[in-house]
Short mmCIF file of C-alpha atoms in Angstrom, two decimals:
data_model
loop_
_atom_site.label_atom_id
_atom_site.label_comp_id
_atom_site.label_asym_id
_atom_site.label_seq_id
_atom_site.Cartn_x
_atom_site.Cartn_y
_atom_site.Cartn_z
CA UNK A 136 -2.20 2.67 -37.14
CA UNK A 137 -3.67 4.81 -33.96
CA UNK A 138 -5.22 1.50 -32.75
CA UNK A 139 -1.98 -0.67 -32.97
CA UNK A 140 -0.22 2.75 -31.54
CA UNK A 141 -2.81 2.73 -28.52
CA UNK A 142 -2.46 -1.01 -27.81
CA UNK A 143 1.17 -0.62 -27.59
CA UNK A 144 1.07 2.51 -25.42
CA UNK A 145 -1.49 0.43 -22.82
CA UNK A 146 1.46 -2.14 -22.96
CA UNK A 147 4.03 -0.62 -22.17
CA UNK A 148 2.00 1.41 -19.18
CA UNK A 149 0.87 -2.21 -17.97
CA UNK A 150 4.54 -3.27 -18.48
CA UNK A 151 5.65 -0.41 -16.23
CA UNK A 152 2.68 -0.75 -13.52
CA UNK A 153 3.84 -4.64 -13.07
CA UNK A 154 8.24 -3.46 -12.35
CA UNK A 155 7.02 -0.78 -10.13
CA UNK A 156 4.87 -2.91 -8.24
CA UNK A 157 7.09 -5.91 -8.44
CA UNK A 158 10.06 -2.99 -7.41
CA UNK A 159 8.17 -1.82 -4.20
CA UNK A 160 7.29 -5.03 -3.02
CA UNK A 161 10.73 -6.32 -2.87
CA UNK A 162 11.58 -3.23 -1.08
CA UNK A 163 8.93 -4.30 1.24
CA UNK A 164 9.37 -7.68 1.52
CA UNK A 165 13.20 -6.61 2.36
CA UNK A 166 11.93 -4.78 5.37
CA UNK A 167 9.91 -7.65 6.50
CA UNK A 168 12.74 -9.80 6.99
CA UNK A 169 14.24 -6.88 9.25
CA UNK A 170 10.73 -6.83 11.21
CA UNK A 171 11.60 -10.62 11.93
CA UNK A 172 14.93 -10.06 12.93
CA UNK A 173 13.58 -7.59 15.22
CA UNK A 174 10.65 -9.79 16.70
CA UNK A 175 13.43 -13.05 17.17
CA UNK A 176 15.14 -10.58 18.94
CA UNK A 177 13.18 -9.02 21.06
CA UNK A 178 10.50 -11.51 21.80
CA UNK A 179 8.15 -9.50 20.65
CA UNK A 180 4.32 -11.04 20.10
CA UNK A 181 2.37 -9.53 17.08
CA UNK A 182 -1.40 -10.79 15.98
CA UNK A 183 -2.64 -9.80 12.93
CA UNK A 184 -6.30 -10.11 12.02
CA UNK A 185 -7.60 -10.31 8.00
CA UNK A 186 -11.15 -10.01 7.49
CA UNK A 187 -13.46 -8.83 4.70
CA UNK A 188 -15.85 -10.23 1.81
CA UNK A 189 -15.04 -13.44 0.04
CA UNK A 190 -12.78 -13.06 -2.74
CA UNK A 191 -11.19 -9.84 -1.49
CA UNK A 192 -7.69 -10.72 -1.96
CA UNK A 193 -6.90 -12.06 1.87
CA UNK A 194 -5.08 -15.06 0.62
CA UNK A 195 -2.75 -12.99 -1.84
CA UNK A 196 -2.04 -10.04 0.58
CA UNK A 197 -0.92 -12.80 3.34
CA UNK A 198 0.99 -14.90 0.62
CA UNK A 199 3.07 -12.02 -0.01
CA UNK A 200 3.49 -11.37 3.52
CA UNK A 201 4.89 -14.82 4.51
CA UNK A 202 6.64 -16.08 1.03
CA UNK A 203 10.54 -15.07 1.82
CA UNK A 204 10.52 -15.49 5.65
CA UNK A 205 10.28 -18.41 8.06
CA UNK A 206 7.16 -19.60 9.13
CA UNK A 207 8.55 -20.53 12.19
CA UNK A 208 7.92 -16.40 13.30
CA UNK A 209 5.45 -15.68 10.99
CA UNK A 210 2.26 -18.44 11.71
CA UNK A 211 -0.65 -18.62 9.73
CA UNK A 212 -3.94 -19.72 11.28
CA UNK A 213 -6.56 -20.30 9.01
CA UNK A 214 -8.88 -22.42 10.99
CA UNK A 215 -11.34 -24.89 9.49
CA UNK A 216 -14.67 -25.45 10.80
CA UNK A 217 -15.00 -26.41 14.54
CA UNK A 218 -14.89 -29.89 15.18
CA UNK A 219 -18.25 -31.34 17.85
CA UNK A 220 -15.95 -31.14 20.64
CA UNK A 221 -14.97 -28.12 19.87
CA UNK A 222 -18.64 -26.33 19.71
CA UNK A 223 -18.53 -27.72 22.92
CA UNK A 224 -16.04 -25.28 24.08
CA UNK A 225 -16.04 -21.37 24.92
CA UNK A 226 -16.22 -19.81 21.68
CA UNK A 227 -12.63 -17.86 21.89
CA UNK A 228 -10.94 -20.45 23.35
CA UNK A 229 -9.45 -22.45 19.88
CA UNK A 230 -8.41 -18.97 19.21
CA UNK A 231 -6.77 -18.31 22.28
CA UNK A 232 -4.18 -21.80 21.53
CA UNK A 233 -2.79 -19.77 18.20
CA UNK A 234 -1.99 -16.71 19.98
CA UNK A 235 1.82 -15.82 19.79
CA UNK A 236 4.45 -17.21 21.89
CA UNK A 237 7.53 -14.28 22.30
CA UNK A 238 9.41 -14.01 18.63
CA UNK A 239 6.13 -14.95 16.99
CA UNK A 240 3.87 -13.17 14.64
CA UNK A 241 0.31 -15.04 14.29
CA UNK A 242 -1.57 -13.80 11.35
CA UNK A 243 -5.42 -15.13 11.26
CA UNK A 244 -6.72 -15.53 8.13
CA UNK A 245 -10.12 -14.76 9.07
CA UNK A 246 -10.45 -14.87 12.97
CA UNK A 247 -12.82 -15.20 15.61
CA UNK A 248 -14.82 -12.60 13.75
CA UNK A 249 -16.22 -15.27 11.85
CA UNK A 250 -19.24 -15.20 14.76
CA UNK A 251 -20.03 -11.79 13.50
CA UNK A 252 -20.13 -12.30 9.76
CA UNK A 253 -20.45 -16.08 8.26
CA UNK A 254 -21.69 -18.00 11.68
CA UNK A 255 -24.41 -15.32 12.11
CA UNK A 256 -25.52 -14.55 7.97
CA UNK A 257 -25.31 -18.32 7.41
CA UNK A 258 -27.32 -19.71 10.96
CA UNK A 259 -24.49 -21.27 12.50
CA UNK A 260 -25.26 -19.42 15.68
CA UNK A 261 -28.58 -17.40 16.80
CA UNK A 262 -28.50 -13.49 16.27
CA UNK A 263 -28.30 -13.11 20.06
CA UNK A 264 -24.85 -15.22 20.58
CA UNK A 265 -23.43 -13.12 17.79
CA UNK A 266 -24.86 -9.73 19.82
CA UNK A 267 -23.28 -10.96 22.52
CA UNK A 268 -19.84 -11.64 21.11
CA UNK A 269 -19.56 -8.18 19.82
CA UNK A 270 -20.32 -6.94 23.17
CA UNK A 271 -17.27 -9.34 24.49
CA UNK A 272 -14.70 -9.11 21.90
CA UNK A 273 -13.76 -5.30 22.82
CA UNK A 274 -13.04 -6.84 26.53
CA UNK A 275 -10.94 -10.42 25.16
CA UNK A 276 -8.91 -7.98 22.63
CA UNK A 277 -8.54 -5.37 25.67
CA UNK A 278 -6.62 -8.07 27.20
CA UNK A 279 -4.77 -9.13 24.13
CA UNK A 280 -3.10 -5.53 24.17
CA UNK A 281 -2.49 -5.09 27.93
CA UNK A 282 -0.63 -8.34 27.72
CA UNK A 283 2.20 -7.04 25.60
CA UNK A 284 0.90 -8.12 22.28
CA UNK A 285 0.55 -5.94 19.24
CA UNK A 286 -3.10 -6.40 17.84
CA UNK A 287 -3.69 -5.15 14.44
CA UNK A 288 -7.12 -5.79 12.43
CA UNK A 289 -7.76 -5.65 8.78
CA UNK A 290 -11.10 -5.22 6.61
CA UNK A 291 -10.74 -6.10 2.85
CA UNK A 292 -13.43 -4.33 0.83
CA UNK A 293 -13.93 -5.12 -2.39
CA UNK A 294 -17.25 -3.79 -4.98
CA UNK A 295 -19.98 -6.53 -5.84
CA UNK A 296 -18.47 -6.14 -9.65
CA UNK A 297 -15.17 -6.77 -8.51
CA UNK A 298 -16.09 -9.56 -6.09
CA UNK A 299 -18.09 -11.00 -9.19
CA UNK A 300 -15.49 -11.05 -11.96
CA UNK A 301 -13.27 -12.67 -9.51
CA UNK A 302 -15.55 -15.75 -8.35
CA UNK A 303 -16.22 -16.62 -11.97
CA UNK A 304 -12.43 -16.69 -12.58
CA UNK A 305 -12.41 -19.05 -10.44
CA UNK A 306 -15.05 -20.95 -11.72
CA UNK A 307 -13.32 -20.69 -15.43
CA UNK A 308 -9.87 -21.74 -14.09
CA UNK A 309 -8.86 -24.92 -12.96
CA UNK A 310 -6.12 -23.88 -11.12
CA UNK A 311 -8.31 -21.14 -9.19
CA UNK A 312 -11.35 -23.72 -8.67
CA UNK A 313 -10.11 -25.26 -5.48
CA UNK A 314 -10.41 -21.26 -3.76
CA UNK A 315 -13.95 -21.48 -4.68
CA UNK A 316 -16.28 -22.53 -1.75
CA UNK A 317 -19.73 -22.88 -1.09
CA UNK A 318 -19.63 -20.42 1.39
CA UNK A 319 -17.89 -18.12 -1.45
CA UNK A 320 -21.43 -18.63 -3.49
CA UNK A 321 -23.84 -17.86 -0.83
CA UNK A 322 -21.73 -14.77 0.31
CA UNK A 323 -21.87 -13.85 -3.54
CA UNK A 324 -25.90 -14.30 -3.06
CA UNK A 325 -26.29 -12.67 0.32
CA UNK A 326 -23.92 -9.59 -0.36
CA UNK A 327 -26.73 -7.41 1.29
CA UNK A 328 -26.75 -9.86 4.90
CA UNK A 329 -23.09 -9.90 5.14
CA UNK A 330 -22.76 -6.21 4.65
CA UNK A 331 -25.56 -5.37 7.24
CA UNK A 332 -23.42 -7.80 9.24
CA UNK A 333 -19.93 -6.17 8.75
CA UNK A 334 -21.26 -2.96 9.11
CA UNK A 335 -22.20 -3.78 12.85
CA UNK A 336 -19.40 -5.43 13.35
CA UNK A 337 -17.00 -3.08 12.31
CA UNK A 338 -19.06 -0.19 14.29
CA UNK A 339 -19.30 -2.65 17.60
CA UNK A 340 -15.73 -3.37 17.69
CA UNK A 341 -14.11 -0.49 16.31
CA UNK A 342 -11.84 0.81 19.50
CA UNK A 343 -9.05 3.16 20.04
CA UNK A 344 -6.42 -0.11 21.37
CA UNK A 345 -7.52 -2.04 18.51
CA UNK A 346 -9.13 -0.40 15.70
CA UNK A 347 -10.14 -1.86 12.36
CA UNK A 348 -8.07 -0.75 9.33
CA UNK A 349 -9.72 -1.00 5.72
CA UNK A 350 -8.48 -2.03 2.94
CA UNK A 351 -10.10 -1.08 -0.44
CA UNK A 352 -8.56 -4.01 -2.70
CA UNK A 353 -10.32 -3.79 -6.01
CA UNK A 354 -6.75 -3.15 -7.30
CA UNK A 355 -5.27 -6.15 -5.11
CA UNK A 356 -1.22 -5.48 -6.15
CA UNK A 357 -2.54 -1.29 -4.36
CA UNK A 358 -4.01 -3.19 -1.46
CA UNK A 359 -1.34 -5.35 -1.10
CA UNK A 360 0.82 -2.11 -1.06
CA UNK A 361 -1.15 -0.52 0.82
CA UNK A 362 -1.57 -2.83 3.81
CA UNK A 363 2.19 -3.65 3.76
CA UNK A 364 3.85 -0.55 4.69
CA UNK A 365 0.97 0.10 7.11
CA UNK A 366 1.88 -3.07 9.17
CA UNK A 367 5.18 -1.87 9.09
CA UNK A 368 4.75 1.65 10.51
CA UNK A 369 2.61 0.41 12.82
CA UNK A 370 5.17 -1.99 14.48
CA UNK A 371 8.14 0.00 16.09
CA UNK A 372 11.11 -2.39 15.07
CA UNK A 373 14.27 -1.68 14.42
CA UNK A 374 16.88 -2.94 12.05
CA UNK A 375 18.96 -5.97 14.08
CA UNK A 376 22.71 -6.11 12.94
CA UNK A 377 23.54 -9.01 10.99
CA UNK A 378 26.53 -11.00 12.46
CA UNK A 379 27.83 -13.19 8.86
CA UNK A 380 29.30 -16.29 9.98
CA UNK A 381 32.73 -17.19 9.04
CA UNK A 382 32.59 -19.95 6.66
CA UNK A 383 36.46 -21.21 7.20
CA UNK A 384 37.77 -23.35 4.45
CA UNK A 385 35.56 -26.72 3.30
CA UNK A 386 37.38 -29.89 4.24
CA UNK A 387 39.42 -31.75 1.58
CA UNK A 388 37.97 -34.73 0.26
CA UNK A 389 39.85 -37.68 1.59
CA UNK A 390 42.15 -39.60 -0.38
CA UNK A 391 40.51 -42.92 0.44
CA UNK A 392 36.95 -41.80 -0.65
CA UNK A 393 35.70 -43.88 -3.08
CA UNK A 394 32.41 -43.16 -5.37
CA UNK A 395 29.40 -44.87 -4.34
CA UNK A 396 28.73 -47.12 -7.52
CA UNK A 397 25.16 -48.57 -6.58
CA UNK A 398 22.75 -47.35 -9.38
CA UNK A 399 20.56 -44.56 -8.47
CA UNK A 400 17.40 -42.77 -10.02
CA UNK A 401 17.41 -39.06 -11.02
CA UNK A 402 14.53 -37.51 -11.65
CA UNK A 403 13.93 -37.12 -15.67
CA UNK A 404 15.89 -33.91 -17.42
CA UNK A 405 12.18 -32.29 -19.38
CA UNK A 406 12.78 -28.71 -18.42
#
């Protein structure tokens, strides 16, 4: 009896955890549809920079960012690998073409911080260029800000038990296999690089116009939270009145309309 007792007790706590989570985030979500009111308004330009280990919850925190608003303000830049002529090119300058236009919010979904952490754990570039772009990126982010634009940075942290459970969900589940990489496995293998990595880069890059903010998202709906209402207080927008358009009255339909009678397909009734 005190067993059945306990599992219904952890239940119902679960049960509660999930509508208070589910009831904040609507309130949240609510209040970023005023932020984009504001930004259309204004002309505001925002950036927002996610960063941290693999597996850390980046995708889900930005899914619930962006889900109920247009993505017309809110972009998402999630960059694949750089094409030949593009390694040809300065290093920020892809990154520099998704900046925001005014009445645009640009959120990178990993950035051109990947020179600090994958590019320089993995080989893609020597030790030195990756030295050197921590040296630079204070100065190209110094001119972000004094531009106008809001810059603000994110770190996801997550433990190596955490991070570990998670990749071999995905492996299990074939509906999370296409998140798993190969980069995903050899960041699972070289936890100890990448974290001597992020710890520079964090340290390097670190500044009072654009500091880093982290995350600790071994409870991903907290992070998500979390991260939320810190974008928000960090953005000063205001609530934009709503002018409701006036509807009128729909048109009749027209006493010579006729029904169309060529056959047409719909779409089997299974639900």
């Amino acid at each position: 009896m005190n067993k059945k007792h306990d599992v219904k007790e952890n239940a119902s706590k679960e049960s509660g955890k999930v509508r208070d989570y589910d009831r904040q985030m609507e309130k949240l979500q609510v209040e970023i549809a005023y932020l984009q009111a504001w930004v259309k308004k204004s002309g505001a330009r925002i950036v927002i920079i996610f960063e941290g280990r693999d597996a850390a919850g980046k995708g889900g925190l930005i899914k619930r960012i962006t889900e109920r608003v247009s993505p017309r303000v809110f972009r998402v830049a999630a960059l694949p690998a750089p094409s030949d002529r593009e390694k040809t090119q300065m290093y920020m300058q892809r990154y520099i073409a998704h900046l925001p236009a005014g009445g645009e919010i640009v959120i990178f979904d990993r950035s051109w911080y990947n020179r600090a952490g994958v590019d320089r754990v993995m080989g893609f570039c020597s030790d030195k260029k990756a030295r050197r772009f921590l040296e630079l990126a204070p100065r190209f982010e110094a001119a972000i800000v004094e531009s106008g634009t809001i810059l603000l940075k994110y770190f996801l942290t997550v433990s190596e038990d955490e991070q570990e459970r998670r990749i071999r969900r995905r492996i299990d589940d074939p509906v999370r296999q296409w998140k798993l990489s190969p980069m995903d496995v050899e960041s699972y293998r070289k936890w100890w690089d990448y974290t001597r990595a992020y710890d520079e880069m964090l340290r390097m890059t670190d500044t009072d116009f654009a500091p880093w903010w982290i995350v600790p998202s071994d409870d991903k709906e907290r992070a998500r939270i979390n991260c939320i209402s810190h974008i928000l207080k960090s953005i000063p927008y205001e609530k934009v009145k709503f002018d409701a358009p006036d509807l009128g009255k729909r048109q009749k339909r027209p006493d010579d309309y006729e029904e169309d009678k060529t056959p047409r397909k719909f779409v089997p009734d299974v639900a």
